[in-house]
Short mmCIF file of C-alpha atoms in Angstrom, two decimals:
data_model
loop_
_atom_site.label_atom_id
_atom_site.label_comp_id
_atom_site.label_asym_id
_atom_site.label_seq_id
_atom_site.Cartn_x
_atom_site.Cartn_y
_atom_site.Cartn_z
CA MET A 262 17.44 0.77 8.94
CA ILE A 263 16.60 2.39 12.28
CA ALA A 264 19.00 5.06 13.53
CA ILE A 265 18.99 6.26 17.14
CA TYR A 266 20.22 9.73 18.03
CA THR A 267 20.50 11.00 21.58
CA ILE A 268 20.09 14.26 23.43
CA THR A 269 21.31 14.46 27.01
CA SER A 270 21.54 17.24 29.56
CA GLY A 271 25.06 17.97 30.81
CA LEU A 272 23.70 18.12 34.34
CA HIS A 273 23.36 14.33 34.50
CA ASN A 274 26.12 11.83 35.20
CA GLU A 275 27.09 10.35 31.83
CA GLN A 276 28.20 7.02 33.25
CA SER A 277 24.87 6.48 34.98
CA VAL A 278 22.89 7.66 31.94
CA ALA A 279 24.90 5.39 29.64
CA ARG A 280 24.17 2.34 31.81
CA ILE A 281 20.42 3.10 31.83
CA SER A 282 20.50 3.71 28.06
CA ASP A 283 22.23 0.43 27.29
CA GLU A 284 19.73 -1.55 29.34
CA PHE A 285 16.77 0.29 27.83
CA LEU A 286 17.87 -0.16 24.22
CA HIS A 287 18.81 -3.80 24.75
CA ASP A 288 15.32 -4.51 26.11
CA ILE A 289 13.70 -2.98 23.02
CA PHE A 290 16.22 -4.32 20.50
CA PRO A 291 17.51 -7.59 22.00
CA GLU A 292 18.97 -8.63 18.64
CA GLY A 293 20.24 -5.23 17.60
CA GLY A 294 18.71 -4.06 14.36
CA PHE A 295 19.61 -0.38 14.75
CA THR A 296 22.58 1.88 14.29
CA PHE A 297 23.53 4.07 17.26
CA LYS A 298 24.42 7.62 16.27
CA GLY A 299 24.64 9.23 19.69
CA ALA A 300 24.76 13.02 19.71
CA ASN A 301 26.03 13.29 16.10
CA PHE A 302 23.06 14.48 14.03
CA GLN A 303 24.97 15.10 10.80
CA ASP A 304 23.13 12.42 8.80
CA PHE A 305 19.78 12.73 10.57
CA GLY A 306 16.92 12.09 8.14
CA SER A 307 18.86 9.73 5.89
CA HIS A 308 17.56 6.45 7.31
CA SER A 309 14.24 4.65 7.02
CA LEU A 310 13.40 5.62 10.59
CA ASP A 311 15.27 8.12 12.78
CA LEU A 312 14.52 8.07 16.51
CA ILE A 313 15.58 10.79 18.93
CA TYR A 314 16.27 9.16 22.28
CA VAL A 315 15.67 11.80 24.94
CA ARG A 316 17.85 10.32 27.67
CA THR A 317 17.34 12.90 30.44
CA GLY A 318 15.38 15.90 31.53
CA GLY A 319 16.80 19.32 30.77
CA ALA A 320 17.51 18.38 27.13
CA GLU A 321 14.81 20.62 25.65
CA GLY A 322 17.19 23.44 24.76
CA ILE A 323 19.51 21.01 22.96
CA PHE A 324 16.64 19.81 20.80
CA LYS A 325 15.57 23.39 20.03
CA SER A 326 19.09 24.22 18.84
CA LEU A 327 19.15 21.13 16.58
CA LEU A 328 15.71 21.70 15.06
CA PRO A 329 16.69 24.22 12.31
CA GLU A 330 19.26 21.76 10.96
CA MET A 331 16.72 18.92 10.96
CA LEU A 332 14.12 21.11 9.28
CA ALA A 333 16.61 22.01 6.56
CA ARG A 334 16.78 18.31 5.71
CA GLY A 335 13.03 18.18 5.19
CA THR A 336 12.09 16.32 8.38
CA GLU A 337 8.36 16.67 8.98
CA ARG A 338 7.72 14.28 11.85
CA TYR A 339 9.79 13.61 14.96
CA PHE A 340 9.77 10.46 17.09
CA LEU A 341 10.96 11.01 20.66
CA LEU A 342 12.00 7.81 22.41
CA THR A 343 12.02 7.91 26.21
CA SER A 344 12.73 5.41 28.97
CA GLY A 345 10.77 7.33 31.58
CA LYS A 346 13.90 7.57 33.76
CA SER A 347 15.99 10.64 34.64
CA ASN A 348 13.01 12.92 33.84
CA SER A 349 13.23 11.92 30.17
CA LEU A 350 9.46 11.75 29.74
CA ALA A 351 8.97 15.26 31.10
CA ALA A 352 11.53 16.61 28.65
CA SER A 353 9.92 14.71 25.77
CA LEU A 354 6.51 16.18 26.55
CA GLU A 355 7.94 19.69 26.55
CA ILE A 356 9.67 19.06 23.23
CA LEU A 357 6.52 17.63 21.65
CA SER A 358 4.51 20.65 22.81
CA TYR A 359 7.12 22.92 21.23
CA LEU A 360 6.94 20.99 17.95
CA LYS A 361 3.15 21.37 17.89
CA GLN A 362 3.48 25.12 18.47
CA GLN A 363 5.72 25.28 15.38
CA GLY A 364 3.10 23.47 13.31
CA LEU A 365 5.19 20.28 13.19
CA GLN A 366 4.27 16.67 13.87
CA GLY A 367 5.73 14.40 16.48
CA GLU A 368 5.11 11.51 18.83
CA VAL A 369 6.53 10.40 22.15
CA LEU A 370 7.42 6.70 22.11
CA HIS A 371 6.91 5.60 25.70
CA GLY A 372 5.44 2.56 27.42
CA SER A 373 6.07 -1.10 28.02
CA THR A 374 8.81 -2.96 26.20
CA ALA A 375 6.19 -4.93 24.24
CA TYR A 376 4.40 -1.74 23.18
CA LEU A 377 7.62 -0.03 22.11
CA ARG A 378 8.75 -3.02 20.07
CA GLU A 379 5.40 -3.23 18.28
CA ARG A 380 5.12 0.51 17.71
CA ILE A 381 8.67 0.92 16.41
CA SER A 382 8.28 -2.12 14.15
CA LEU A 383 5.12 -0.60 12.65
CA LEU A 384 6.79 2.79 12.16
CA GLU A 385 9.76 1.14 10.45
CA LYS A 386 7.47 -0.73 8.04
CA VAL A 387 5.64 2.49 7.19
CA ALA A 388 8.91 4.38 6.72
CA ASP A 389 10.23 1.63 4.43
CA ALA A 390 6.98 1.74 2.44
CA ARG A 391 7.23 5.49 1.97
CA LYS A 392 10.77 5.07 0.72
CA LYS A 393 9.64 2.41 -1.79
CA LEU A 394 6.84 4.67 -3.08
CA SER A 395 8.97 7.78 -3.41
CA GLY A 396 10.30 8.20 -6.93
CA CYS A 397 7.96 5.61 -8.47
CA ARG A 398 6.85 6.13 -12.05
CA ILE A 399 3.18 5.19 -12.47
CA GLY A 400 2.01 4.42 -15.98
CA VAL A 401 -1.48 5.40 -17.14
CA VAL A 402 -1.96 3.38 -20.33
CA GLY A 403 -4.85 5.07 -22.05
CA ALA A 404 -7.17 7.20 -19.91
CA PRO A 405 -9.55 6.13 -17.12
CA SER A 406 -12.56 4.32 -18.53
CA ASP A 407 -15.43 6.65 -19.40
CA TRP A 408 -17.66 5.31 -16.62
CA LEU A 409 -15.10 6.05 -13.90
CA ILE A 410 -16.39 9.60 -13.49
CA ALA A 411 -15.25 9.80 -9.84
CA SER A 412 -11.99 7.87 -10.15
CA HIS A 413 -9.38 10.26 -11.46
CA ALA A 414 -6.17 11.26 -9.70
CA ASP A 415 -4.48 14.59 -9.08
CA PRO A 416 -0.85 14.31 -10.30
CA VAL A 417 0.29 17.10 -7.96
CA LYS A 418 -1.28 15.44 -4.93
CA VAL A 419 0.21 12.08 -5.90
CA ARG A 420 3.65 13.69 -6.08
CA ASP A 421 3.21 15.62 -2.82
CA HIS A 422 1.80 12.71 -0.79
CA LEU A 423 3.77 9.78 -2.20
CA GLY A 424 6.65 11.32 -4.10
CA ALA A 425 5.49 9.40 -7.19
CA ARG A 426 4.91 10.59 -10.76
CA LEU A 427 2.09 9.77 -13.17
CA VAL A 428 3.28 8.95 -16.71
CA GLU A 429 0.67 9.12 -19.48
CA ILE A 430 1.11 6.51 -22.21
CA PRO A 431 -1.20 6.59 -25.24
CA MET A 432 -3.20 3.48 -26.02
CA GLU A 433 -1.80 3.54 -29.55
CA GLU A 434 1.67 2.79 -28.20
CA LEU A 435 0.40 -0.38 -26.54
CA LEU A 436 -1.51 -1.45 -29.66
CA GLN A 437 1.63 -1.09 -31.75
CA GLU A 438 3.55 -3.32 -29.36
CA ILE A 439 0.76 -5.92 -29.26
CA ALA A 440 0.88 -6.23 -33.05
CA GLY A 441 4.49 -7.42 -32.92
CA ALA A 442 4.55 -9.22 -29.57
CA PRO A 443 5.07 -12.99 -29.29
CA MET A 444 2.28 -15.37 -28.31
CA ASP A 445 2.46 -18.24 -25.81
CA LYS A 446 0.61 -21.50 -26.25
CA ALA A 447 -2.27 -22.36 -23.99
CA PRO A 448 -1.28 -24.70 -21.13
CA GLU A 449 -2.24 -28.34 -21.33
CA GLU A 450 -5.25 -28.15 -19.06
CA GLU A 451 -8.98 -28.24 -19.47
CA MET A 452 -10.38 -25.03 -20.98
CA ALA A 453 -13.48 -23.98 -22.82
CA PRO A 454 -12.76 -23.82 -26.58
CA ALA A 455 -13.28 -20.03 -26.67
CA VAL A 456 -10.83 -19.50 -23.81
CA ARG A 457 -8.21 -21.80 -25.36
CA GLU A 458 -8.49 -19.92 -28.65
CA ALA A 459 -8.10 -16.53 -26.91
CA PHE A 460 -5.21 -17.55 -24.65
CA PRO A 461 -2.29 -16.82 -27.05
CA GLY A 462 -3.65 -13.34 -27.74
CA ALA A 463 -3.96 -12.65 -24.00
CA THR A 464 -0.28 -13.53 -23.54
CA GLN A 465 0.57 -11.21 -26.43
CA ILE A 466 -0.94 -8.33 -24.41
CA TYR A 467 1.19 -9.36 -21.44
CA HIS A 468 4.41 -9.31 -23.49
CA ALA A 469 3.52 -5.94 -25.01
CA LEU A 470 2.94 -4.46 -21.56
CA GLN A 471 6.32 -5.81 -20.47
CA VAL A 472 7.90 -3.69 -23.19
CA LEU A 473 6.10 -0.56 -21.95
CA VAL A 474 7.10 -1.23 -18.35
CA ARG A 475 10.77 -1.46 -19.35
CA ARG A 476 10.66 1.45 -21.80
CA HIS A 477 9.03 3.89 -19.38
CA LYS A 478 10.73 2.50 -16.24
CA LEU A 479 7.38 1.89 -14.56
CA SER A 480 6.95 0.68 -11.01
CA ALA A 481 3.21 0.22 -11.56
CA PHE A 482 0.57 0.91 -14.19
CA THR A 483 -3.13 1.03 -14.88
CA LEU A 484 -4.66 -0.10 -18.15
CA ARG A 485 -7.74 1.13 -20.02
CA CYS A 486 -8.43 -2.51 -20.66
CA PHE A 487 -11.93 -2.37 -22.15
CA ASP A 488 -10.51 -0.71 -25.27
CA LEU A 489 -8.75 -3.99 -26.01
CA LEU A 490 -12.11 -5.70 -26.53
CA THR A 491 -12.79 -3.72 -29.68
CA THR A 492 -9.24 -3.21 -30.93
CA VAL A 493 -7.67 -6.67 -30.53
CA GLY A 494 -10.67 -8.75 -29.47
CA ASN A 495 -9.12 -9.77 -26.16
CA THR A 496 -8.69 -8.74 -22.51
CA GLY A 497 -5.93 -7.65 -20.15
CA CYS A 498 -7.12 -9.87 -17.26
CA LEU A 499 -4.39 -12.48 -17.68
CA ALA A 500 -1.67 -9.84 -18.01
CA LEU A 501 -2.77 -7.93 -14.90
CA ALA A 502 -2.98 -11.14 -12.86
CA SER A 503 0.60 -11.93 -13.88
CA PHE A 504 2.05 -8.46 -13.24
CA ASN A 505 0.48 -8.23 -9.79
CA ALA A 506 1.81 -11.67 -8.87
CA ASP A 507 5.26 -10.54 -10.04
CA GLY A 508 5.20 -7.54 -7.69
CA ILE A 509 4.28 -4.83 -10.21
CA PRO A 510 0.94 -3.33 -9.13
CA ALA A 511 -1.42 -3.16 -12.10
CA SER A 512 -5.04 -2.03 -12.02
CA CYS A 513 -7.95 -2.36 -14.44
CA GLU A 514 -9.97 0.20 -16.37
CA GLY A 515 -7.47 3.04 -16.01
CA ASP A 516 -8.45 3.39 -12.34
CA VAL A 517 -5.57 5.39 -10.83
CA PRO A 518 -6.98 5.66 -7.26
CA ALA A 519 -7.37 1.88 -7.22
CA LEU A 520 -3.78 1.55 -8.44
CA LEU A 521 -2.51 3.95 -5.76
CA SER A 522 -4.31 1.81 -3.18
CA MET A 523 -2.66 -1.32 -4.57
CA MET A 524 0.76 0.35 -4.56
CA ILE A 525 0.41 1.42 -0.94
CA ALA A 526 -0.76 -2.06 0.02
CA HIS A 527 2.14 -3.68 -1.82
CA ALA A 528 4.72 -1.35 -0.27
CA LEU A 529 3.44 -2.22 3.20
CA THR A 530 2.57 -5.91 2.91
CA GLY A 531 4.24 -7.27 -0.23
CA LYS A 532 0.81 -8.06 -1.76
CA THR A 533 -1.06 -5.80 -4.19
CA GLY A 534 -4.51 -7.08 -3.22
CA PHE A 535 -7.60 -8.00 -5.23
CA GLN A 536 -9.11 -5.04 -7.10
CA ALA A 537 -12.85 -5.65 -7.15
CA ASN A 538 -16.17 -3.90 -7.05
CA PRO A 539 -18.97 -4.57 -4.58
CA ALA A 540 -21.64 -6.59 -6.37
CA ARG A 541 -24.04 -6.88 -3.42
CA VAL A 542 -24.15 -5.19 -0.02
CA ASP A 543 -26.25 -6.35 2.92
CA VAL A 544 -26.20 -3.65 5.59
CA GLU A 545 -28.26 -5.75 7.99
CA THR A 546 -25.68 -8.54 8.13
CA GLY A 547 -22.55 -6.56 7.16
CA GLN A 548 -21.86 -8.99 4.31
CA VAL A 549 -20.47 -7.68 1.01
CA LEU A 550 -19.90 -9.64 -2.20
CA PHE A 551 -16.90 -8.49 -4.24
CA ALA A 552 -16.19 -9.58 -7.80
CA HIS A 553 -13.82 -8.92 -10.71
CA CYS A 554 -12.44 -10.75 -13.74
CA THR A 555 -8.80 -10.69 -12.71
CA VAL A 556 -7.02 -11.49 -9.47
CA PRO A 557 -3.28 -11.76 -8.70
CA PHE A 558 -2.14 -15.35 -9.11
CA ASN A 559 -0.20 -15.17 -5.82
CA LEU A 560 -3.38 -14.37 -3.87
CA VAL A 561 -5.39 -17.42 -4.87
CA THR A 562 -5.25 -21.03 -3.71
CA LYS A 563 -6.38 -22.21 -7.15
CA TRP A 564 -7.71 -20.74 -10.37
CA ASN A 565 -9.02 -21.59 -13.79
CA TYR A 566 -9.35 -19.58 -16.99
CA ASP A 567 -12.74 -18.29 -18.08
CA THR A 568 -14.08 -15.70 -20.49
CA HIS A 569 -14.36 -12.04 -19.56
CA PHE A 570 -17.79 -11.48 -17.98
CA GLU A 571 -19.19 -8.39 -19.74
CA SER A 572 -17.97 -9.26 -23.23
CA GLY A 573 -17.93 -13.06 -23.09
CA ILE A 574 -14.59 -13.09 -24.93
CA GLY A 575 -10.89 -13.16 -24.08
CA VAL A 576 -9.41 -14.69 -20.94
CA GLY A 577 -10.67 -13.93 -17.45
CA ILE A 578 -9.50 -15.43 -14.15
CA HIS A 579 -11.75 -17.34 -11.79
CA GLY A 580 -9.69 -17.64 -8.63
CA GLU A 581 -10.37 -18.67 -5.05
CA LEU A 582 -8.85 -16.66 -2.22
CA LEU A 583 -7.93 -18.05 1.16
CA GLN A 584 -10.70 -17.83 3.76
CA GLY A 585 -9.91 -15.87 6.90
CA PRO A 586 -8.95 -12.31 7.91
CA VAL A 587 -8.98 -9.62 5.22
CA THR A 588 -8.68 -5.85 4.95
CA VAL A 589 -10.70 -3.74 2.50
CA PHE A 590 -8.89 -0.56 1.46
CA LYS A 591 -9.21 2.44 -0.88
CA VAL A 592 -7.68 5.91 -1.20
CA SER A 593 -9.13 8.82 -3.13
CA GLY A 594 -7.42 10.29 -6.16
CA ASN A 595 -6.11 13.26 -4.18
CA LEU A 596 -5.06 10.96 -1.29
CA GLU A 597 -7.02 13.10 1.17
CA ARG A 598 -9.65 10.43 1.89
CA HIS A 599 -9.33 6.76 2.59
CA PHE A 600 -11.36 3.81 3.76
CA VAL A 601 -9.97 0.88 5.73
CA ALA A 602 -12.03 -1.95 7.21
CA GLU A 603 -11.00 -5.27 8.66
CA GLY A 604 -13.20 -8.30 8.22
CA LYS A 605 -13.28 -11.95 7.25
CA LEU A 606 -13.50 -13.74 3.92
CA LEU A 607 -16.36 -16.18 4.46
CA TYR A 608 -16.30 -18.09 1.20
CA ASN A 609 -15.65 -18.04 -2.55
CA GLN A 610 -18.51 -18.54 -4.95
CA TYR A 611 -19.28 -18.63 -8.65
CA GLU A 612 -22.28 -17.25 -10.50
CA ASP A 613 -22.17 -16.84 -14.26
CA ASN A 614 -23.93 -13.45 -14.08
CA LEU A 615 -21.01 -11.77 -12.24
CA CYS A 616 -17.34 -11.07 -12.81
CA ARG A 617 -15.39 -14.30 -12.56
CA THR A 618 -13.63 -14.12 -9.15
CA GLN A 619 -16.25 -13.70 -6.42
CA VAL A 620 -15.72 -13.49 -2.65
CA LYS A 621 -18.19 -12.94 0.19
CA LEU A 622 -16.80 -10.85 3.05
CA GLN A 623 -18.07 -10.27 6.56
CA LEU A 624 -17.63 -6.65 7.62
CA SER A 625 -19.26 -4.61 10.35
CA GLN A 626 -22.67 -3.09 9.63
CA GLU A 627 -21.11 0.37 9.74
CA ASP A 628 -18.41 -0.55 7.23
CA ALA A 629 -20.97 -2.17 4.93
CA ARG A 630 -23.12 0.97 5.11
CA TYR A 631 -20.15 3.06 3.90
CA PHE A 632 -20.52 1.54 0.41
CA LEU A 633 -24.08 2.82 0.16
CA THR A 634 -23.56 6.24 1.73
CA ASP A 635 -20.04 7.57 1.13
CA PRO A 636 -17.94 5.28 -1.12
CA ILE A 637 -14.63 6.22 -2.70
CA GLY A 638 -15.57 5.05 -6.19
CA ASN A 639 -16.65 1.50 -6.95
CA HIS A 640 -13.35 -0.41 -7.03
CA HIS A 641 -11.87 -1.37 -3.67
CA ILE A 642 -8.86 -3.50 -2.71
CA VAL A 643 -9.22 -6.73 -0.75
CA LEU A 644 -6.02 -7.70 1.10
CA PRO A 645 -5.40 -10.97 2.93
CA GLY A 646 -4.76 -10.39 6.64
CA HIS A 647 -5.51 -7.49 8.97
CA HIS A 648 -3.49 -4.37 8.13
CA LYS A 649 -5.59 -1.44 9.34
CA ALA A 650 -2.98 -0.11 11.78
CA LEU A 651 -0.27 -0.08 9.08
CA LEU A 652 -2.47 1.58 6.47
CA GLU A 653 -3.81 4.18 8.89
CA GLU A 654 -0.30 5.04 10.01
CA LEU A 655 0.99 5.60 6.48
CA LEU A 656 -2.01 7.73 5.53
#
């Protein structure tokens, strides 16, 4: 919910200011969609997005007197809405300069009606996403895979940046649950004999993970899935594809930074994205091939079950994603670095010497070069659609 608070100089005629304000707000919010708080700041900071509508010039002192109370509520960033009438922009600029002097963040929301609608809509989505992420419990089932030497997360940074908590869950707890979990029959569709034989065991992993999610009240989790190859002779690919499709971000190989990226993507767009690693990069053309053995079922137009690539056992997912605009995204484990690039999914392919879901993307040459010069680990997230502005704003 958007809340609009106002500050107004007593030197201006209230009736005239009120008329201008009504017209201005109606232009931006023709269908409502906000709650008007006026000059009562008692619950400031309790909504998804709080806007301070600077209605006139001469209101700077009023804002300064309100600031200690807003700071006490933990407000770190201030959005100053202005119509540009009654010297409101001049006052907003003075207020923003004062905020910067105090080491605080702020932004003046000013411009055309179309710009203000788009900007406020984006800020509301980001604010809602932050609210969804705050308080999340993130399960780390097992530890990050041994080869992910650059893909660990800082629990303190995760808490400070997202308000989320990492919860360590030993692999032994999952194995105990797998031993007693139910199995589902393979669907009546064409499968290789090895895949059909492995299917019930793959569903057993899914049901065991469901128990852990409920027990530990998890909003998301990452799984040290390669350990399952040697302990239960199966894979977590089917389970992760299902959890992601059900709206619970779940990443492979104990990769917490990849999971954080998927959580941010899901909070903003409703989709977790395809966790994959670049298999081939062509800097000259800007084309990058991404591949992995699991993909969320709700991201693909069709899929079939295959074996897991590296081991040749278990159940992997060969899915095909929709061609068209995509965003490639990744945050670092301390959330102090990120990469966002918009591009196009050119086509899906299948080679038996790669992980089972394979997509060729067209990026810029500069973005393709990033993977060879300054990557944030190997796993990246491929999201359908263009979302760079949203992701950049949140981060």
